[in-house]
Coordinates of C-alpha atoms in Angstrom, one line a residue:
Chain R
X172 CA 95.4 -158.4 -16.2
X173 CA 93.6 -159.0 -12.9
X174 CA 92.1 -162.3 -14.5
X175 CA 95.5 -163.3 -15.7
X176 CA 97.1 -162.9 -12.3
X177 CA 94.3 -165.0 -10.8
X178 CA 95.3 -167.7 -13.5
X179 CA 92.8 -167.1 -16.3
X180 CA 95.2 -168.3 -19.2
X181 CA 92.6 -167.2 -21.8
X182 CA 92.2 -163.6 -20.4
X183 CA 95.9 -163.2 -20.0
X184 CA 96.6 -164.3 -23.6
X185 CA 94.0 -162.0 -25.0
X186 CA 95.4 -159.0 -23.0
X187 CA 99.0 -159.7 -24.3
X188 CA 97.7 -160.2 -27.8
X189 CA 95.6 -156.8 -27.7
X190 CA 98.7 -155.0 -26.3
X191 CA 101.1 -156.2 -29.0
X192 CA 100.1 -153.9 -31.8
X193 CA 100.3 -150.8 -29.4
X194 CA 103.7 -152.0 -28.3
X195 CA 104.8 -152.5 -31.8
X196 CA 103.8 -149.1 -32.9
X197 CA 105.5 -147.5 -29.9
X198 CA 108.6 -149.5 -30.4
X199 CA 108.6 -148.6 -34.2
X200 CA 108.2 -145.0 -33.7
X201 CA 110.9 -145.0 -31.0
X202 CA 113.4 -146.7 -33.2
X203 CA 112.4 -144.5 -36.1
X204 CA 113.0 -141.3 -34.0
X205 CA 116.5 -142.7 -33.1
X206 CA 117.3 -143.5 -36.6
X207 CA 117.3 -147.4 -36.1
X208 CA 115.8 -149.8 -38.6
X209 CA 112.2 -150.6 -37.5
X210 CA 112.9 -154.3 -38.3
X211 CA 114.4 -154.4 -34.6
X212 CA 110.9 -153.4 -33.2
X213 CA 110.0 -157.0 -32.7
X214 CA 113.0 -157.6 -30.4
X215 CA 111.8 -154.9 -28.2
X216 CA 108.2 -156.1 -28.4
X217 CA 109.2 -159.6 -27.3
X218 CA 111.6 -158.1 -24.5
X219 CA 108.7 -156.0 -23.2
X220 CA 106.2 -158.9 -23.3
X221 CA 108.7 -161.0 -21.1
X222 CA 109.2 -158.0 -18.9
X223 CA 105.5 -157.5 -18.5
X224 CA 105.2 -161.1 -17.5
X225 CA 108.2 -161.5 -15.1
X226 CA 107.6 -158.0 -13.5
X227 CA 103.8 -158.2 -13.2
X228 CA 103.9 -158.2 -9.4
X229 CA 105.2 -154.7 -9.7
X230 CA 101.8 -153.6 -11.2
X231 CA 99.5 -152.4 -8.4
X232 CA 96.1 -153.9 -9.2
X233 CA 94.2 -150.7 -8.2
X234 CA 96.3 -148.6 -10.5
X235 CA 95.7 -148.1 -14.4
X236 CA 97.5 -150.8 -16.5
X237 CA 98.6 -148.5 -19.4
X238 CA 101.0 -146.2 -17.7
X239 CA 102.8 -149.1 -16.3
X240 CA 102.9 -150.9 -19.7
X241 CA 104.1 -147.6 -21.3
X242 CA 106.9 -147.2 -18.6
X243 CA 108.1 -150.8 -19.2
X244 CA 108.2 -150.2 -23.0
X245 CA 110.1 -146.9 -22.4
X246 CA 112.6 -148.4 -20.2
X247 CA 113.2 -151.3 -22.7
X248 CA 113.4 -148.9 -25.5
X249 CA 115.9 -146.7 -23.9
X250 CA 117.9 -149.7 -22.8
X251 CA 118.0 -151.2 -26.3
X252 CA 119.1 -147.9 -27.8
X253 CA 121.7 -147.2 -25.2
X254 CA 123.1 -150.7 -25.8
X255 CA 123.5 -150.0 -29.5
X256 CA 125.1 -146.7 -28.9
X257 CA 122.4 -144.7 -30.9
X258 CA 123.6 -141.3 -32.1
X259 CA 120.0 -139.8 -32.4
X260 CA 120.4 -139.4 -36.1
X261 CA 117.2 -139.5 -38.0
X262 CA 116.9 -141.3 -41.2
X263 CA 114.0 -140.3 -43.4
X264 CA 113.7 -143.7 -45.0
X265 CA 112.9 -145.2 -41.5
X266 CA 109.9 -143.0 -41.3
X267 CA 108.7 -144.0 -44.7
X268 CA 108.9 -147.6 -43.6
X269 CA 106.7 -146.8 -40.6
X270 CA 104.0 -145.3 -42.8
X271 CA 104.2 -148.1 -45.3
X272 CA 104.2 -150.8 -42.7
X273 CA 101.8 -153.7 -43.6
X274 CA 98.9 -154.0 -41.4
X275 CA 99.5 -157.8 -40.9
X276 CA 102.8 -158.1 -39.0
X277 CA 105.0 -161.3 -39.4
X278 CA 105.8 -160.8 -35.7
X279 CA 109.3 -162.2 -35.9
X280 CA 112.1 -161.0 -34.0
X281 CA 115.5 -160.8 -35.5
X282 CA 116.8 -162.9 -32.6
X283 CA 114.9 -166.2 -32.0
X284 CA 113.8 -166.9 -28.5
X285 CA 113.9 -170.7 -28.9
X286 CA 117.4 -170.6 -30.6
X287 CA 118.5 -168.4 -27.8
X288 CA 117.2 -170.7 -25.1
X289 CA 119.9 -173.2 -26.4
X290 CA 122.5 -171.4 -24.5
X291 CA 120.7 -171.4 -21.1
X292 CA 121.6 -173.7 -18.3
X293 CA 120.1 -177.2 -18.8
X294 CA 117.3 -176.9 -16.3
X295 CA 116.0 -173.7 -17.5
X296 CA 116.3 -174.8 -21.1
X297 CA 114.2 -177.8 -20.5
X298 CA 111.5 -175.9 -18.9
X299 CA 111.5 -173.3 -21.8
X300 CA 111.4 -176.1 -24.3
X301 CA 108.5 -177.8 -22.7
X302 CA 106.5 -174.7 -22.4
X303 CA 107.5 -172.9 -25.7
X304 CA 108.0 -175.8 -28.1
X305 CA 105.9 -178.6 -26.6
X306 CA 103.2 -176.3 -25.4
X307 CA 102.9 -177.6 -21.9
X308 CA 101.5 -175.4 -19.1
X309 CA 103.4 -175.3 -15.7
X310 CA 101.6 -178.2 -14.2
X311 CA 102.2 -180.4 -17.3
X312 CA 105.9 -179.3 -17.4
X313 CA 106.3 -180.2 -13.7
X314 CA 105.0 -183.7 -14.2
X315 CA 107.0 -184.1 -17.4
X316 CA 110.2 -183.1 -15.9
X317 CA 109.5 -184.5 -12.4
X318 CA 109.8 -181.1 -10.7
X319 CA 107.6 -179.3 -8.3
X320 CA 105.4 -176.5 -10.0
X321 CA 107.2 -173.9 -7.8
X322 CA 110.6 -175.1 -9.3
X323 CA 109.2 -175.0 -12.8
X324 CA 108.1 -171.4 -12.2
X325 CA 111.5 -170.5 -10.8
X326 CA 113.4 -172.0 -13.7
X327 CA 111.0 -170.4 -16.1
X328 CA 111.4 -166.9 -14.7
X329 CA 115.3 -167.3 -14.4
X330 CA 115.2 -168.7 -18.1
X331 CA 113.0 -165.7 -19.2
X332 CA 115.3 -163.2 -17.6
X333 CA 118.2 -164.8 -19.4
X334 CA 116.4 -164.7 -22.7
X335 CA 115.4 -161.1 -22.2
X336 CA 119.0 -160.3 -21.6
X337 CA 120.0 -162.0 -24.9
X338 CA 117.1 -160.4 -26.8
X339 CA 118.3 -156.9 -25.8
X340 CA 121.8 -158.0 -26.8
X341 CA 123.7 -157.6 -23.5
X342 CA 125.1 -161.2 -23.8
Chain Y
X278 CA 110.0 -167.3 -32.5
X279 CA 106.7 -165.4 -33.5
X280 CA 105.5 -163.0 -31.0
X281 CA 102.2 -164.8 -30.9
X282 CA 103.8 -168.0 -29.9
X283 CA 105.7 -166.2 -27.1
X284 CA 102.4 -164.9 -26.0
X285 CA 100.9 -168.3 -25.9
X286 CA 103.8 -169.7 -24.1
X287 CA 103.7 -166.9 -21.4
X288 CA 100.1 -167.2 -20.9
X289 CA 100.6 -170.9 -19.8
X290 CA 102.3 -169.4 -16.7
X291 CA 99.5 -166.9 -16.3
X292 CA 98.8 -167.5 -12.6
X293 CA 100.7 -165.4 -10.3
X294 CA 101.5 -166.8 -6.8
X295 CA 102.9 -164.9 -3.9
X296 CA 102.4 -161.2 -2.8
X297 CA 102.7 -158.1 -4.9
X298 CA 106.1 -156.2 -4.8
X299 CA 104.5 -153.8 -2.3
X300 CA 103.4 -156.8 -0.2
X301 CA 107.0 -158.2 -0.3
X302 CA 108.5 -154.9 0.6
X303 CA 106.2 -154.5 3.6
X304 CA 107.3 -157.9 4.8
X305 CA 110.9 -157.0 4.1
X306 CA 110.6 -153.8 6.2
X307 CA 108.9 -155.5 9.0
X308 CA 111.7 -158.1 9.0
X309 CA 114.3 -155.3 8.9
X310 CA 112.9 -153.5 12.0
X311 CA 112.7 -156.7 13.9
X312 CA 116.2 -157.9 13.0
X313 CA 117.7 -154.6 13.7
X314 CA 116.1 -154.3 17.1
X315 CA 116.8 -157.8 18.1
X316 CA 120.5 -157.5 17.1
X317 CA 120.8 -154.1 18.8
X318 CA 119.2 -155.5 22.1
X319 CA 121.4 -158.7 21.9
X320 CA 124.8 -156.8 21.3
X321 CA 124.7 -153.3 22.2
X322 CA 121.6 -153.0 24.5
X323 CA 119.5 -150.1 25.4
X324 CA 121.4 -147.1 26.9
X325 CA 121.0 -147.4 30.8
X326 CA 119.4 -143.9 31.1
X327 CA 116.9 -144.5 28.4
X328 CA 113.7 -143.5 30.6
X329 CA 115.5 -140.2 31.7
X330 CA 116.7 -139.6 28.1
X331 CA 113.2 -139.9 26.7
X332 CA 112.5 -136.6 28.5
X333 CA 115.5 -135.0 26.9
X334 CA 114.5 -133.1 23.8
X335 CA 117.7 -133.7 21.9
X336 CA 117.2 -137.5 22.3
X337 CA 113.7 -137.4 21.3
X338 CA 114.6 -135.2 18.2
X339 CA 117.3 -137.8 17.3
X340 CA 114.9 -140.6 17.4
X341 CA 112.1 -138.7 15.5
X342 CA 114.6 -137.6 12.9
X343 CA 115.8 -141.1 11.9
X344 CA 112.4 -142.6 12.4
X345 CA 110.8 -140.1 9.9
X346 CA 113.8 -140.6 7.7
X347 CA 113.1 -144.4 7.6
X348 CA 109.4 -143.9 6.9
X349 CA 110.3 -141.3 4.1
X350 CA 112.9 -143.8 2.6
X351 CA 110.4 -146.7 2.7
X352 CA 107.9 -144.5 0.7
X353 CA 110.6 -143.6 -1.8
X354 CA 111.5 -147.4 -2.1
X355 CA 107.8 -148.3 -2.7
X356 CA 107.6 -145.6 -5.5
X357 CA 111.0 -146.8 -7.0
X358 CA 109.6 -150.3 -7.4
X359 CA 107.1 -149.3 -10.0
X360 CA 108.3 -148.1 -13.4
X361 CA 105.4 -145.6 -13.8
X362 CA 105.5 -144.0 -10.4
X363 CA 107.2 -140.6 -9.7
X364 CA 109.3 -140.5 -6.5
X365 CA 107.6 -138.5 -3.7
X366 CA 110.7 -136.7 -2.9
X367 CA 108.7 -134.2 -0.7
X368 CA 108.6 -136.7 2.1
X369 CA 112.3 -136.0 2.7
X370 CA 111.4 -132.5 3.9
X371 CA 110.0 -133.8 7.2
X372 CA 113.4 -135.2 8.4
X373 CA 115.3 -132.4 6.8
X374 CA 113.2 -129.8 8.7
X375 CA 113.6 -131.7 12.0
X376 CA 117.4 -131.7 11.5
X377 CA 117.5 -128.1 10.7
X378 CA 115.4 -127.2 13.8
X379 CA 117.5 -129.4 16.0
X380 CA 120.8 -127.9 14.7
X381 CA 119.4 -124.3 15.1
X382 CA 118.6 -125.3 18.7
X383 CA 122.0 -126.6 19.3
X384 CA 123.8 -123.7 18.1
X385 CA 121.4 -121.3 19.8
X386 CA 121.7 -123.1 23.2
X387 CA 125.4 -124.1 23.5
X388 CA 128.4 -122.2 23.8
X389 CA 130.4 -121.9 20.5
X390 CA 133.4 -123.4 22.1
X391 CA 131.5 -126.5 23.1
X392 CA 130.2 -127.3 19.7
X393 CA 133.3 -129.1 18.1
X394 CA 133.5 -131.4 21.0
X395 CA 129.8 -132.2 20.9
X396 CA 130.1 -132.8 17.1
X397 CA 132.9 -135.3 17.6
X398 CA 131.1 -137.0 20.5
X399 CA 132.1 -139.9 22.5
X400 CA 131.5 -142.9 20.3
X401 CA 131.5 -141.9 16.7
X402 CA 133.7 -144.9 15.7
X403 CA 131.0 -147.3 17.3
X404 CA 128.4 -145.5 15.3
X405 CA 130.1 -146.0 12.0
X406 CA 130.5 -149.6 12.7
X407 CA 127.1 -150.5 14.4
X408 CA 124.8 -148.8 12.0
X409 CA 126.1 -150.5 8.9
X410 CA 126.1 -154.0 10.7
X411 CA 122.6 -153.4 12.0
X412 CA 121.4 -152.4 8.5
X413 CA 123.0 -155.3 6.6
X414 CA 120.1 -157.7 7.3
X415 CA 117.4 -155.0 6.5
X416 CA 119.3 -154.1 3.3
X417 CA 119.5 -157.8 2.1
X418 CA 115.8 -158.2 2.8
X419 CA 114.6 -155.0 1.0
X420 CA 116.8 -155.8 -2.0
X421 CA 115.4 -159.4 -2.1
X422 CA 111.9 -157.9 -2.1
X423 CA 113.0 -155.5 -4.8
X424 CA 114.2 -158.1 -7.1
X425 CA 110.8 -158.6 -8.4
X426 CA 110.2 -154.9 -8.8
X427 CA 110.7 -152.9 -12.1
X428 CA 112.7 -149.8 -11.1
X429 CA 113.4 -147.2 -13.8
X430 CA 117.0 -146.7 -12.3
X431 CA 118.4 -149.7 -10.6
X432 CA 121.2 -147.9 -9.0
X433 CA 118.9 -145.2 -7.4
X434 CA 116.5 -147.9 -6.3
X435 CA 119.4 -149.7 -4.6
X436 CA 120.7 -146.5 -3.0
X437 CA 117.1 -145.9 -1.7
X438 CA 117.1 -149.3 -0.3
X439 CA 120.4 -148.7 1.6
X440 CA 119.0 -145.4 2.8
X441 CA 115.8 -147.2 4.2
X442 CA 117.9 -149.9 5.8
X443 CA 120.4 -147.4 7.3
X444 CA 117.7 -145.2 8.7
X445 CA 116.0 -148.4 10.2
X446 CA 119.3 -149.4 11.8
X447 CA 119.9 -145.8 12.9
X448 CA 116.5 -145.7 14.7
X449 CA 117.5 -148.7 16.9
X450 CA 121.2 -147.6 17.2
X451 CA 119.9 -144.3 18.5
X452 CA 118.3 -146.0 21.5
X453 CA 121.8 -147.3 22.5
X454 CA 123.9 -144.3 21.5
X455 CA 124.4 -141.7 24.2
X456 CA 125.6 -138.9 21.8
X457 CA 122.4 -136.8 21.5
X458 CA 123.9 -133.6 19.8
X459 CA 122.2 -132.9 16.5
X460 CA 125.7 -132.0 15.3
X461 CA 126.8 -135.6 16.1
X462 CA 123.8 -137.2 14.4
X463 CA 124.3 -134.9 11.3
X464 CA 127.8 -136.0 10.9
X465 CA 128.1 -139.5 12.0
X466 CA 124.8 -141.0 11.4
X467 CA 124.7 -139.4 8.0
X468 CA 128.0 -141.0 7.2
X469 CA 126.9 -144.4 8.4
X470 CA 123.6 -144.4 6.6
X471 CA 125.4 -143.1 3.6
X472 CA 127.7 -146.1 3.6
X473 CA 124.5 -148.5 3.4
X474 CA 123.1 -146.2 0.7
X475 CA 126.4 -146.5 -1.3
X476 CA 126.5 -150.3 -0.8
X477 CA 122.9 -150.4 -1.8
X478 CA 123.5 -148.5 -5.0
X479 CA 126.4 -150.8 -6.0
X480 CA 124.5 -154.0 -5.4
X481 CA 121.3 -152.5 -6.9
X482 CA 123.2 -151.6 -10.1
X483 CA 123.9 -155.3 -10.6
X484 CA 120.9 -157.1 -9.1
X485 CA 118.0 -154.7 -9.7
X486 CA 118.6 -154.2 -13.4
X487 CA 115.9 -155.7 -15.7

């Protein structure tokens, strides 16, 4: 995470990749306990990844990372369940699904981030498309869209916040 | 979109520019202190007898009370900015004990008949208007710094931001205000700071949710 904050893309990508199975397991068990289909876990995982990214300045570099990640996941899980008015009813089948979950996850959310991005304001949509679909980094996006890098970052963060809102189903 | 593609896209924006949330909060609090002081001096001014007042224990207790409340509230805001941190509520004991001591002193040294008049004081209306006005800019600065934070409870984080802004404003208003009775402070200062805390809670619920 420290290397990522300093701009090491590879280290940051590795960190997020290594965290994902842990996030997925936590999201699945949280959903199963609430009696929700565990297929929704990936929506939470993606929402949490975006939150980790956009809120990363709230992590204190001298503090352990895992409690911070765990707190973000818990916040997002509670938010997700509250929005869906979960009753707390527990379905045995969902537990079976957790146990029988294949080791290789498809990792596809029920709502597609790129499709959701279509309903963002045009500036944010262009930045998200450049970075998510065309695979540009912030520098390349800035020159492609003739914006400053700072403006790209601002648009990206606003766009990500909008996407996160849509992922958790509040829009 | 696959989660792995999302990760790849996010990692293209890996580099974090700008200070951490705690750095931004420190800047906001410094700005809040500076703006509240400047606004107080420009509009209300220091009370004329401030040198003599500084030897008056009730005046000193009043300033100490609101200053420790400001420090405690800032500590709480710093914790509320982090999703994993517990709120160090114990810091509120310091201003609470100072207030209890001051009220005890007031009741013990004043005639009971004088207490209601001392509670109402001279300028309670000015207090109720001035503290929220002096605290508006600090509140805006703290909420702006908090917008990058990850509070577990957005309403509470907003209320604590308002508490901090109100206590900062009250510290400087206290240098102007000639009502030194702890009963006055407990009533009107609390009400004025509470107005900012309520405003902070209302705004925080909307802007600090993530």
